[in-house]
Amino acid sequence: ERPLKDFVAVNLTIAAFIGTIIPNLFFPLLVGHGRSLGKFMTGLAVVDKEGYEVKTKAVILRFFVYSVFETASNIYLFFVPLLLTSGVLTITHNNRAIHDLVSGTYVVSAKQSKIFKNRDDEEVYYLSTPEEKAKNMSYFTERPLPKSK
């Protein structure tokens, strides 16, 4: 009976890990800005601790902390990691989850933010004239959908 329980627990852990790869790793890497399907649908994006575009390394680290610690370990630790993450989320100053704290990222509104690649792009943008700004959009922001008539 014990080997069967271990077998089931290991397979559930592997399934949980594999089941998080597509929505939580591949989608954010393909769409960009660390946006999972949920973030994409709600108009959110992930930025680094300075507010600039998140790097691939941070997206991968964020994924591993989320999938291994917060998802897969719930099977063995009876949802204690989920409770820890919820607790950290509510007590941190900027409402950051454990995977955000470890990877040095923040979640921001993609509709209200200008997400630049780096400080140089930001300086060039803010030092340029309004005409240059209109031509050279060196930042990411989510455009509102056109209103239907």
Short mmCIF file of N, CA and C in Angstrom, two decimals:
data_model
loop_
_atom_site.label_atom_id
_atom_site.label_comp_id
_atom_site.label_asym_id
_atom_site.label_seq_id
_atom_site.Cartn_x
_atom_site.Cartn_y
_atom_site.Cartn_z
N GLU A 1 0.82 -1.19 0.00
CA GLU A 1 0.00 0.00 0.00
C GLU A 1 0.87 1.26 0.00
N ARG A 2 1.96 1.25 0.73
CA ARG A 2 2.85 2.43 0.78
C ARG A 2 3.47 2.73 -0.59
N PRO A 3 3.98 1.72 -1.32
CA PRO A 3 4.54 2.02 -2.65
C PRO A 3 3.49 2.63 -3.60
N LEU A 4 2.25 2.21 -3.49
CA LEU A 4 1.21 2.75 -4.34
C LEU A 4 0.97 4.23 -4.01
N LYS A 5 0.94 4.57 -2.72
CA LYS A 5 0.77 5.96 -2.32
C LYS A 5 1.93 6.82 -2.82
N ASP A 6 3.16 6.30 -2.68
CA ASP A 6 4.32 7.04 -3.18
C ASP A 6 4.26 7.22 -4.69
N PHE A 7 3.85 6.16 -5.38
CA PHE A 7 3.73 6.21 -6.83
C PHE A 7 2.72 7.28 -7.25
N VAL A 8 1.58 7.30 -6.59
CA VAL A 8 0.53 8.27 -6.91
C VAL A 8 1.02 9.69 -6.59
N ALA A 9 1.67 9.88 -5.45
CA ALA A 9 2.15 11.20 -5.06
C ALA A 9 3.19 11.72 -6.04
N VAL A 10 4.12 10.86 -6.43
CA VAL A 10 5.16 11.27 -7.39
C VAL A 10 4.53 11.62 -8.73
N ASN A 11 3.60 10.80 -9.20
CA ASN A 11 2.97 11.07 -10.49
C ASN A 11 2.09 12.33 -10.45
N LEU A 12 1.44 12.57 -9.34
CA LEU A 12 0.66 13.81 -9.21
C LEU A 12 1.58 15.03 -9.23
N THR A 13 2.74 14.91 -8.58
CA THR A 13 3.71 16.00 -8.58
C THR A 13 4.21 16.27 -9.99
N ILE A 14 4.56 15.23 -10.71
CA ILE A 14 5.04 15.37 -12.08
C ILE A 14 3.94 15.96 -12.97
N ALA A 15 2.72 15.49 -12.81
CA ALA A 15 1.60 16.00 -13.60
C ALA A 15 1.35 17.47 -13.29
N ALA A 16 1.43 17.86 -12.02
CA ALA A 16 1.23 19.26 -11.64
C ALA A 16 2.32 20.13 -12.27
N PHE A 17 3.55 19.64 -12.25
CA PHE A 17 4.66 20.39 -12.84
C PHE A 17 4.48 20.53 -14.34
N ILE A 18 4.20 19.43 -15.01
CA ILE A 18 4.03 19.45 -16.46
C ILE A 18 2.79 20.27 -16.83
N GLY A 19 1.75 20.16 -16.05
CA GLY A 19 0.52 20.91 -16.32
C GLY A 19 0.68 22.41 -16.17
N THR A 20 1.72 22.86 -15.48
CA THR A 20 1.94 24.30 -15.35
C THR A 20 2.92 24.84 -16.39
N ILE A 21 3.59 23.96 -17.12
CA ILE A 21 4.60 24.43 -18.08
C ILE A 21 3.98 25.29 -19.17
N ILE A 22 2.94 24.82 -19.82
CA ILE A 22 2.37 25.58 -20.95
C ILE A 22 1.76 26.90 -20.49
N PRO A 23 0.85 26.90 -19.51
CA PRO A 23 0.24 28.19 -19.17
C PRO A 23 1.17 29.15 -18.42
N ASN A 24 2.13 28.62 -17.66
CA ASN A 24 2.93 29.49 -16.80
C ASN A 24 4.36 29.71 -17.26
N LEU A 25 4.81 28.99 -18.29
CA LEU A 25 6.16 29.21 -18.80
C LEU A 25 6.14 29.53 -20.28
N PHE A 26 5.60 28.66 -21.10
CA PHE A 26 5.63 28.88 -22.54
C PHE A 26 4.81 30.09 -22.96
N PHE A 27 3.61 30.24 -22.42
CA PHE A 27 2.76 31.37 -22.78
C PHE A 27 3.44 32.70 -22.42
N PRO A 28 3.96 32.87 -21.20
CA PRO A 28 4.64 34.14 -20.89
C PRO A 28 5.88 34.39 -21.75
N LEU A 29 6.59 33.33 -22.14
CA LEU A 29 7.76 33.54 -22.98
C LEU A 29 7.35 33.90 -24.41
N LEU A 30 6.28 33.31 -24.91
CA LEU A 30 5.85 33.59 -26.28
C LEU A 30 5.15 34.94 -26.40
N VAL A 31 4.27 35.25 -25.47
CA VAL A 31 3.51 36.50 -25.53
C VAL A 31 4.39 37.67 -25.10
N GLY A 32 5.30 37.43 -24.19
CA GLY A 32 6.19 38.47 -23.71
C GLY A 32 5.68 39.15 -22.46
N HIS A 33 6.57 39.88 -21.84
CA HIS A 33 6.27 40.66 -20.63
C HIS A 33 5.76 39.79 -19.49
N GLY A 34 6.14 38.51 -19.48
CA GLY A 34 5.78 37.62 -18.39
C GLY A 34 4.30 37.39 -18.24
N ARG A 35 3.55 37.61 -19.29
CA ARG A 35 2.09 37.57 -19.20
C ARG A 35 1.57 36.15 -19.40
N SER A 36 1.01 35.59 -18.34
CA SER A 36 0.30 34.31 -18.45
C SER A 36 -1.03 34.59 -19.15
N LEU A 37 -1.78 33.55 -19.42
CA LEU A 37 -3.07 33.72 -20.06
C LEU A 37 -3.98 34.62 -19.22
N GLY A 38 -3.98 34.39 -17.91
CA GLY A 38 -4.80 35.21 -17.01
C GLY A 38 -4.37 36.67 -17.00
N LYS A 39 -3.06 36.91 -16.97
CA LYS A 39 -2.57 38.29 -17.01
C LYS A 39 -2.90 38.94 -18.35
N PHE A 40 -2.79 38.17 -19.43
CA PHE A 40 -3.11 38.68 -20.75
C PHE A 40 -4.58 39.10 -20.81
N MET A 41 -5.46 38.26 -20.29
CA MET A 41 -6.90 38.55 -20.34
C MET A 41 -7.30 39.71 -19.43
N THR A 42 -6.57 39.91 -18.35
CA THR A 42 -6.93 40.98 -17.41
C THR A 42 -6.11 42.25 -17.61
N GLY A 43 -5.21 42.25 -18.60
CA GLY A 43 -4.44 43.46 -18.90
C GLY A 43 -3.32 43.73 -17.92
N LEU A 44 -2.69 42.68 -17.42
CA LEU A 44 -1.57 42.83 -16.50
C LEU A 44 -0.27 42.40 -17.18
N ALA A 45 0.85 42.86 -16.66
CA ALA A 45 2.16 42.47 -17.18
C ALA A 45 3.12 42.37 -16.01
N VAL A 46 4.25 41.71 -16.23
CA VAL A 46 5.28 41.54 -15.20
C VAL A 46 6.47 42.41 -15.58
N VAL A 47 7.00 43.15 -14.60
CA VAL A 47 8.18 43.99 -14.81
C VAL A 47 9.24 43.63 -13.77
N ASP A 48 10.49 44.04 -14.02
CA ASP A 48 11.54 43.78 -13.04
C ASP A 48 11.43 44.79 -11.89
N LYS A 49 12.34 44.69 -10.93
CA LYS A 49 12.20 45.52 -9.72
C LYS A 49 12.38 47.01 -9.98
N GLU A 50 12.99 47.38 -11.12
CA GLU A 50 13.10 48.79 -11.48
C GLU A 50 11.94 49.26 -12.35
N GLY A 51 11.04 48.34 -12.72
CA GLY A 51 9.90 48.71 -13.54
C GLY A 51 10.13 48.56 -15.03
N TYR A 52 11.23 47.91 -15.41
CA TYR A 52 11.54 47.72 -16.82
C TYR A 52 11.11 46.32 -17.27
N GLU A 53 11.19 46.09 -18.57
CA GLU A 53 10.78 44.82 -19.16
C GLU A 53 11.47 43.64 -18.45
N VAL A 54 10.69 42.64 -18.12
CA VAL A 54 11.22 41.49 -17.39
C VAL A 54 12.08 40.64 -18.33
N LYS A 55 13.18 40.15 -17.81
CA LYS A 55 14.10 39.33 -18.60
C LYS A 55 13.64 37.88 -18.59
N THR A 56 14.07 37.12 -19.59
CA THR A 56 13.70 35.71 -19.73
C THR A 56 14.11 34.92 -18.49
N LYS A 57 15.29 35.20 -17.96
CA LYS A 57 15.78 34.49 -16.78
C LYS A 57 14.84 34.66 -15.58
N ALA A 58 14.32 35.86 -15.41
CA ALA A 58 13.39 36.12 -14.30
C ALA A 58 12.06 35.41 -14.52
N VAL A 59 11.60 35.33 -15.78
CA VAL A 59 10.35 34.61 -16.08
C VAL A 59 10.52 33.13 -15.75
N ILE A 60 11.67 32.56 -16.11
CA ILE A 60 11.93 31.13 -15.85
C ILE A 60 12.04 30.88 -14.35
N LEU A 61 12.76 31.74 -13.63
CA LEU A 61 12.89 31.58 -12.17
C LEU A 61 11.52 31.72 -11.51
N ARG A 62 10.74 32.68 -11.95
CA ARG A 62 9.39 32.88 -11.41
C ARG A 62 8.54 31.63 -11.63
N PHE A 63 8.66 31.03 -12.81
CA PHE A 63 7.92 29.81 -13.13
C PHE A 63 8.33 28.66 -12.21
N PHE A 64 9.64 28.45 -12.03
CA PHE A 64 10.07 27.32 -11.21
C PHE A 64 9.65 27.48 -9.75
N VAL A 65 9.76 28.68 -9.21
CA VAL A 65 9.32 28.89 -7.83
C VAL A 65 7.82 28.64 -7.73
N TYR A 66 7.06 29.16 -8.69
CA TYR A 66 5.62 28.97 -8.67
C TYR A 66 5.24 27.51 -8.85
N SER A 67 5.81 26.85 -9.87
CA SER A 67 5.37 25.49 -10.18
C SER A 67 5.87 24.47 -9.17
N VAL A 68 7.12 24.61 -8.72
CA VAL A 68 7.66 23.61 -7.79
C VAL A 68 7.20 23.89 -6.37
N PHE A 69 7.43 25.11 -5.89
CA PHE A 69 7.11 25.38 -4.49
C PHE A 69 5.62 25.56 -4.26
N GLU A 70 4.98 26.38 -5.09
CA GLU A 70 3.61 26.75 -4.81
C GLU A 70 2.58 25.79 -5.37
N THR A 71 2.93 24.98 -6.36
CA THR A 71 1.95 24.07 -6.95
C THR A 71 2.25 22.62 -6.60
N ALA A 72 3.41 22.13 -7.01
CA ALA A 72 3.73 20.71 -6.84
C ALA A 72 3.89 20.32 -5.37
N SER A 73 4.49 21.19 -4.55
CA SER A 73 4.69 20.83 -3.15
C SER A 73 3.40 20.84 -2.34
N ASN A 74 2.33 21.40 -2.87
CA ASN A 74 1.04 21.37 -2.17
C ASN A 74 0.56 19.94 -1.93
N ILE A 75 0.93 19.03 -2.82
CA ILE A 75 0.52 17.63 -2.68
C ILE A 75 1.14 17.02 -1.43
N TYR A 76 2.40 17.33 -1.17
CA TYR A 76 3.09 16.74 -0.02
C TYR A 76 2.85 17.52 1.27
N LEU A 77 2.69 18.82 1.16
CA LEU A 77 2.62 19.66 2.36
C LEU A 77 1.21 20.14 2.66
N PHE A 78 0.23 19.50 2.07
CA PHE A 78 -1.18 19.76 2.37
C PHE A 78 -1.54 21.25 2.29
N PHE A 79 -1.21 21.88 1.19
CA PHE A 79 -1.58 23.25 0.87
C PHE A 79 -0.95 24.30 1.78
N VAL A 80 0.05 23.93 2.57
CA VAL A 80 0.77 24.92 3.37
C VAL A 80 1.46 25.95 2.48
N PRO A 81 2.12 25.55 1.35
CA PRO A 81 2.73 26.57 0.48
C PRO A 81 1.72 27.56 -0.08
N LEU A 82 0.53 27.09 -0.40
CA LEU A 82 -0.51 28.00 -0.90
C LEU A 82 -0.91 28.99 0.18
N LEU A 83 -1.02 28.52 1.41
CA LEU A 83 -1.36 29.42 2.52
C LEU A 83 -0.23 30.40 2.79
N LEU A 84 1.03 29.94 2.69
CA LEU A 84 2.17 30.83 2.88
C LEU A 84 2.19 31.92 1.81
N THR A 85 1.97 31.53 0.58
CA THR A 85 1.95 32.50 -0.51
C THR A 85 0.83 33.51 -0.31
N SER A 86 -0.34 33.05 0.07
CA SER A 86 -1.46 33.96 0.31
C SER A 86 -1.13 34.92 1.45
N GLY A 87 -0.50 34.40 2.49
CA GLY A 87 -0.11 35.24 3.62
C GLY A 87 0.92 36.28 3.22
N VAL A 88 1.94 35.87 2.47
CA VAL A 88 2.97 36.80 2.01
C VAL A 88 2.35 37.86 1.11
N LEU A 89 1.46 37.44 0.25
CA LEU A 89 0.79 38.36 -0.68
C LEU A 89 0.03 39.45 0.07
N THR A 90 -0.58 39.11 1.18
CA THR A 90 -1.38 40.09 1.91
C THR A 90 -0.54 40.99 2.81
N ILE A 91 0.64 40.54 3.25
CA ILE A 91 1.42 41.36 4.18
C ILE A 91 2.55 42.14 3.53
N THR A 92 2.93 41.82 2.29
CA THR A 92 3.99 42.59 1.66
C THR A 92 3.47 43.96 1.24
N HIS A 93 4.37 44.90 1.21
CA HIS A 93 4.01 46.30 0.91
C HIS A 93 3.36 46.44 -0.47
N ASN A 94 3.88 45.75 -1.46
CA ASN A 94 3.37 45.88 -2.83
C ASN A 94 2.54 44.69 -3.26
N ASN A 95 2.02 43.91 -2.32
CA ASN A 95 1.20 42.73 -2.62
C ASN A 95 1.91 41.78 -3.58
N ARG A 96 3.13 41.42 -3.25
CA ARG A 96 3.92 40.53 -4.09
C ARG A 96 3.88 39.12 -3.53
N ALA A 97 3.72 38.15 -4.43
CA ALA A 97 3.72 36.74 -4.04
C ALA A 97 5.16 36.27 -3.87
N ILE A 98 5.33 35.06 -3.35
CA ILE A 98 6.67 34.52 -3.12
C ILE A 98 7.46 34.44 -4.42
N HIS A 99 6.81 34.00 -5.51
CA HIS A 99 7.55 33.90 -6.77
C HIS A 99 7.98 35.27 -7.29
N ASP A 100 7.25 36.32 -6.97
CA ASP A 100 7.67 37.67 -7.34
C ASP A 100 8.84 38.14 -6.48
N LEU A 101 8.81 37.84 -5.19
CA LEU A 101 9.90 38.23 -4.30
C LEU A 101 11.21 37.54 -4.70
N VAL A 102 11.14 36.25 -5.00
CA VAL A 102 12.35 35.49 -5.35
C VAL A 102 12.91 35.95 -6.69
N SER A 103 12.05 36.19 -7.67
CA SER A 103 12.53 36.55 -9.01
C SER A 103 12.74 38.06 -9.19
N GLY A 104 12.40 38.86 -8.20
CA GLY A 104 12.60 40.30 -8.29
C GLY A 104 11.67 40.96 -9.31
N THR A 105 10.40 40.55 -9.30
CA THR A 105 9.45 41.09 -10.28
C THR A 105 8.23 41.69 -9.58
N TYR A 106 7.48 42.46 -10.34
CA TYR A 106 6.22 43.04 -9.91
C TYR A 106 5.18 42.78 -10.99
N VAL A 107 3.94 42.77 -10.61
CA VAL A 107 2.84 42.70 -11.57
C VAL A 107 2.23 44.10 -11.64
N VAL A 108 2.10 44.62 -12.86
CA VAL A 108 1.57 45.97 -13.06
C VAL A 108 0.46 45.94 -14.11
N SER A 109 -0.29 46.99 -14.18
CA SER A 109 -1.32 47.12 -15.21
C SER A 109 -0.64 47.48 -16.53
N ALA A 110 -0.85 46.64 -17.54
CA ALA A 110 -0.26 46.91 -18.85
C ALA A 110 -1.01 48.02 -19.57
N LYS A 111 -2.19 48.34 -19.12
CA LYS A 111 -2.99 49.40 -19.75
C LYS A 111 -2.58 50.78 -19.25
N GLN A 112 -2.09 50.85 -18.03
CA GLN A 112 -1.76 52.14 -17.44
C GLN A 112 -0.26 52.40 -17.36
N SER A 113 0.56 51.45 -17.79
CA SER A 113 2.01 51.56 -17.64
C SER A 113 2.70 51.69 -18.98
N LYS A 114 3.84 52.36 -18.97
CA LYS A 114 4.74 52.36 -20.10
C LYS A 114 5.92 51.49 -19.67
N ILE A 115 6.08 50.34 -20.31
CA ILE A 115 7.12 49.40 -19.92
C ILE A 115 8.27 49.51 -20.92
N PHE A 116 9.35 50.12 -20.49
CA PHE A 116 10.53 50.30 -21.32
C PHE A 116 11.48 49.12 -21.17
N LYS A 117 12.35 48.93 -22.18
CA LYS A 117 13.32 47.83 -22.10
C LYS A 117 14.39 48.14 -21.06
N ASN A 118 14.80 49.40 -20.96
CA ASN A 118 15.84 49.79 -20.02
C ASN A 118 15.77 51.29 -19.77
N ARG A 119 16.66 51.77 -18.92
CA ARG A 119 16.68 53.18 -18.52
C ARG A 119 16.98 54.09 -19.71
N ASP A 120 17.87 53.65 -20.62
CA ASP A 120 18.22 54.47 -21.78
C ASP A 120 17.00 54.74 -22.66
N ASP A 121 16.22 53.71 -22.95
CA ASP A 121 15.00 53.90 -23.75
C ASP A 121 14.03 54.86 -23.07
N GLU A 122 13.94 54.75 -21.75
CA GLU A 122 13.05 55.63 -21.01
C GLU A 122 13.52 57.08 -21.10
N GLU A 123 14.82 57.32 -20.93
CA GLU A 123 15.36 58.68 -20.99
C GLU A 123 15.18 59.28 -22.38
N VAL A 124 15.45 58.50 -23.41
CA VAL A 124 15.29 58.99 -24.79
C VAL A 124 13.84 59.38 -25.03
N TYR A 125 12.91 58.56 -24.55
CA TYR A 125 11.49 58.85 -24.75
C TYR A 125 11.08 60.15 -24.06
N TYR A 126 11.45 60.31 -22.80
CA TYR A 126 11.01 61.49 -22.06
C TYR A 126 11.76 62.76 -22.43
N LEU A 127 12.91 62.65 -23.10
CA LEU A 127 13.63 63.83 -23.55
C LEU A 127 13.26 64.24 -24.99
N SER A 128 12.44 63.44 -25.65
CA SER A 128 12.08 63.73 -27.03
C SER A 128 10.85 64.63 -27.10
N THR A 129 10.65 65.21 -28.27
CA THR A 129 9.50 66.09 -28.50
C THR A 129 8.25 65.25 -28.67
N PRO A 130 7.07 65.86 -28.57
CA PRO A 130 5.83 65.09 -28.76
C PRO A 130 5.76 64.40 -30.13
N GLU A 131 6.27 65.05 -31.16
CA GLU A 131 6.26 64.44 -32.50
C GLU A 131 7.15 63.21 -32.54
N GLU A 132 8.34 63.31 -31.92
CA GLU A 132 9.25 62.16 -31.87
C GLU A 132 8.65 61.03 -31.04
N LYS A 133 7.96 61.39 -29.97
CA LYS A 133 7.32 60.38 -29.13
C LYS A 133 6.27 59.61 -29.91
N ALA A 134 5.51 60.31 -30.75
CA ALA A 134 4.47 59.65 -31.54
C ALA A 134 5.06 58.69 -32.56
N LYS A 135 6.21 59.05 -33.12
CA LYS A 135 6.87 58.19 -34.12
C LYS A 135 7.63 57.03 -33.48
N ASN A 136 8.28 57.30 -32.37
CA ASN A 136 9.18 56.32 -31.76
C ASN A 136 8.60 55.81 -30.45
N MET A 137 7.72 54.83 -30.54
CA MET A 137 7.16 54.24 -29.33
C MET A 137 8.07 53.11 -28.88
N SER A 138 9.02 53.44 -28.02
CA SER A 138 10.01 52.46 -27.57
C SER A 138 9.59 51.77 -26.27
N TYR A 139 8.31 51.70 -26.04
CA TYR A 139 7.81 51.07 -24.82
C TYR A 139 6.63 50.19 -25.17
N PHE A 140 6.25 49.35 -24.19
CA PHE A 140 5.08 48.50 -24.35
C PHE A 140 3.98 49.04 -23.47
N THR A 141 2.80 49.11 -24.01
CA THR A 141 1.60 49.38 -23.24
C THR A 141 0.45 48.70 -23.98
N GLU A 142 -0.50 48.20 -23.24
CA GLU A 142 -1.61 47.52 -23.89
C GLU A 142 -2.61 48.56 -24.41
N ARG A 143 -2.89 48.45 -25.66
CA ARG A 143 -3.85 49.37 -26.28
C ARG A 143 -5.27 48.93 -25.96
N PRO A 144 -6.16 49.88 -25.69
CA PRO A 144 -7.55 49.49 -25.47
C PRO A 144 -8.16 48.96 -26.76
N LEU A 145 -9.07 48.04 -26.63
CA LEU A 145 -9.76 47.50 -27.80
C LEU A 145 -10.66 48.56 -28.42
N PRO A 146 -10.77 48.57 -29.74
CA PRO A 146 -11.66 49.56 -30.35
C PRO A 146 -13.09 49.30 -29.94
N LYS A 147 -13.84 50.38 -29.76
CA LYS A 147 -15.24 50.24 -29.36
C LYS A 147 -16.07 49.84 -30.56
N SER A 148 -16.96 48.89 -30.35
CA SER A 148 -17.82 48.46 -31.45
C SER A 148 -18.95 49.48 -31.63
N LYS A 149 -19.39 49.59 -32.86
CA LYS A 149 -20.42 50.57 -33.17
C LYS A 149 -21.79 49.98 -33.11
#
